[in-house]
XYZ file of C-alpha atoms in Angstrom:
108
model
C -13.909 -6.145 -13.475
C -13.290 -9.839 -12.998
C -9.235 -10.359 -12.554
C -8.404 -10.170 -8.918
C -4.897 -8.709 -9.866
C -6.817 -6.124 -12.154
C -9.316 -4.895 -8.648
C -6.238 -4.812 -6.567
C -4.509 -2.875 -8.985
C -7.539 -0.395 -9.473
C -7.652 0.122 -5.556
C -3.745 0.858 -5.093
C -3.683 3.916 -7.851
C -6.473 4.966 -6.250
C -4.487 5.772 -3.289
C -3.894 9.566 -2.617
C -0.365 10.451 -2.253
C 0.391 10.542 1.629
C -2.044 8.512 2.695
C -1.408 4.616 3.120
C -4.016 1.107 2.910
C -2.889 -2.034 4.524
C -2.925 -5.328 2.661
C -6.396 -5.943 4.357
C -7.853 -2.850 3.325
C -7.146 -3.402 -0.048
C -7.999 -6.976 -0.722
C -11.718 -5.942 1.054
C -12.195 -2.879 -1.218
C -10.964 -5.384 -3.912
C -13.582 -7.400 -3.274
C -11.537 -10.003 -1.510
C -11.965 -10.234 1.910
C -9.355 -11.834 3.632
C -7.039 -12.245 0.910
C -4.707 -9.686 2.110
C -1.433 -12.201 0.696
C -2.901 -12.205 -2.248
C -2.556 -8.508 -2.817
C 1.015 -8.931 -1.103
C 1.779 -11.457 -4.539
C 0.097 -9.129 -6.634
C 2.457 -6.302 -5.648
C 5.496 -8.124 -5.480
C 5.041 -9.479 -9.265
C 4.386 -6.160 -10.203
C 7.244 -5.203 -12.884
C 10.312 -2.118 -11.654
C 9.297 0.548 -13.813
C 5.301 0.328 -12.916
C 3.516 3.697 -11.888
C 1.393 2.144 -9.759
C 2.043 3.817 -5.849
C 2.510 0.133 -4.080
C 4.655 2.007 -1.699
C 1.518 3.406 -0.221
C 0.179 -0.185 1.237
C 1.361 -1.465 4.479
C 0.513 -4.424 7.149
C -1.708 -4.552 9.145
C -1.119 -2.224 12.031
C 0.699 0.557 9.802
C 4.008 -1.834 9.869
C 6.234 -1.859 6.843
C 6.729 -4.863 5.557
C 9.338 -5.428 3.443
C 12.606 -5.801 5.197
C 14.580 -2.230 5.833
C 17.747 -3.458 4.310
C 16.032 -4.449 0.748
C 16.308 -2.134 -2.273
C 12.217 -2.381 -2.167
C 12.133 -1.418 1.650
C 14.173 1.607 1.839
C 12.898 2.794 -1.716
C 9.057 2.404 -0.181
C 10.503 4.578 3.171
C 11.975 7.110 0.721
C 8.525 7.613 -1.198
C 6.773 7.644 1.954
C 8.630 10.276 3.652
C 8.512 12.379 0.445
C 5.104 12.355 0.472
C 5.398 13.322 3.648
C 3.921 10.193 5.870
C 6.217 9.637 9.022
C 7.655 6.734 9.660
C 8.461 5.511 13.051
C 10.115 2.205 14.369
C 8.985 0.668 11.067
C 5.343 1.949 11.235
C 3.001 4.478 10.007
C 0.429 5.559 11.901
C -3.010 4.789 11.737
C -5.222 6.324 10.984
C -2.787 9.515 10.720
C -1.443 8.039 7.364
C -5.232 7.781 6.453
C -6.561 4.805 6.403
C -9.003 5.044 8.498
C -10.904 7.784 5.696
C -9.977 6.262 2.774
C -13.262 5.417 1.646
C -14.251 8.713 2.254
C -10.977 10.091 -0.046
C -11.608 7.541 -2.933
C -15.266 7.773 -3.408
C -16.428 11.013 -2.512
C-alpha cells in the first residue's frame, strides 16, 4: 500500500473500540515516522459521514486535541466516553486507554 492517506487510514480502523493511538503512533505504524501532522491533515479532510473511528487518536501525551467547544471536539469526547475511555482535564490516559499494547491488540 503506497498512499500515505490510504496506511493512515488502514491503521485508524484498526483501532479497537476503547482503546486510543496518538498522532505519533499512527504515522510510525503507518510507516511514517515523524509525520504525526500529517495524519492530523489526513483526519481532518476526512468527509462527516466516514466510518472510520478518528475519534480514537489523540496527541501526544493522551491530550485531546481538537478544541472542547468545536462540534468535532465534544462529538470525539462523546464517542470516547461511550466506549467507555475516561476523560480527564482534556486527557486520556496512557497507557490505560491502550496505547501502550496496541501492537499487541492489532496484530496478534
Amino acid at each position: 500500500m503506497a498512499d500515505p492517506d490510504a496506511r493512515i487510514e488502514a491503521v485508524v480502523a484498526a483501532i479497537p473500540a476503547g482503546r486510543v493511538a496518538t498522532y505519533g503512533e499512527v504515522a510510525a505504524r503507518a510507516g511514517l515516522p515523524g509525520r504525526a501532522r500529517l495524519v492530523g491533515r489526513v483526519l481532518a479532510a476526512l468527509p462527516p459521514d466516514t466510518g472510520l473511528p478518528w475519534h480514537r487518536v489523540v496527541a501526544a501525551g493522551g491530550r485531546l486535541a481538537l478544541p472542547p467547544a468545536s462540534r468535532a471536539g465534544r462529538e470525539q469526547r462523546r464517542r470516547l466516553k461511550a466506549e467507555g475511555v475516561p476523560i480527564r482535564r482534556g486527557r486520556v490516559a496512557l497507557p490505560a486507554a491502550g496505547a501502550a499494547d496496541l501492537d499487541a491488540l492489532l496484530w496478534e
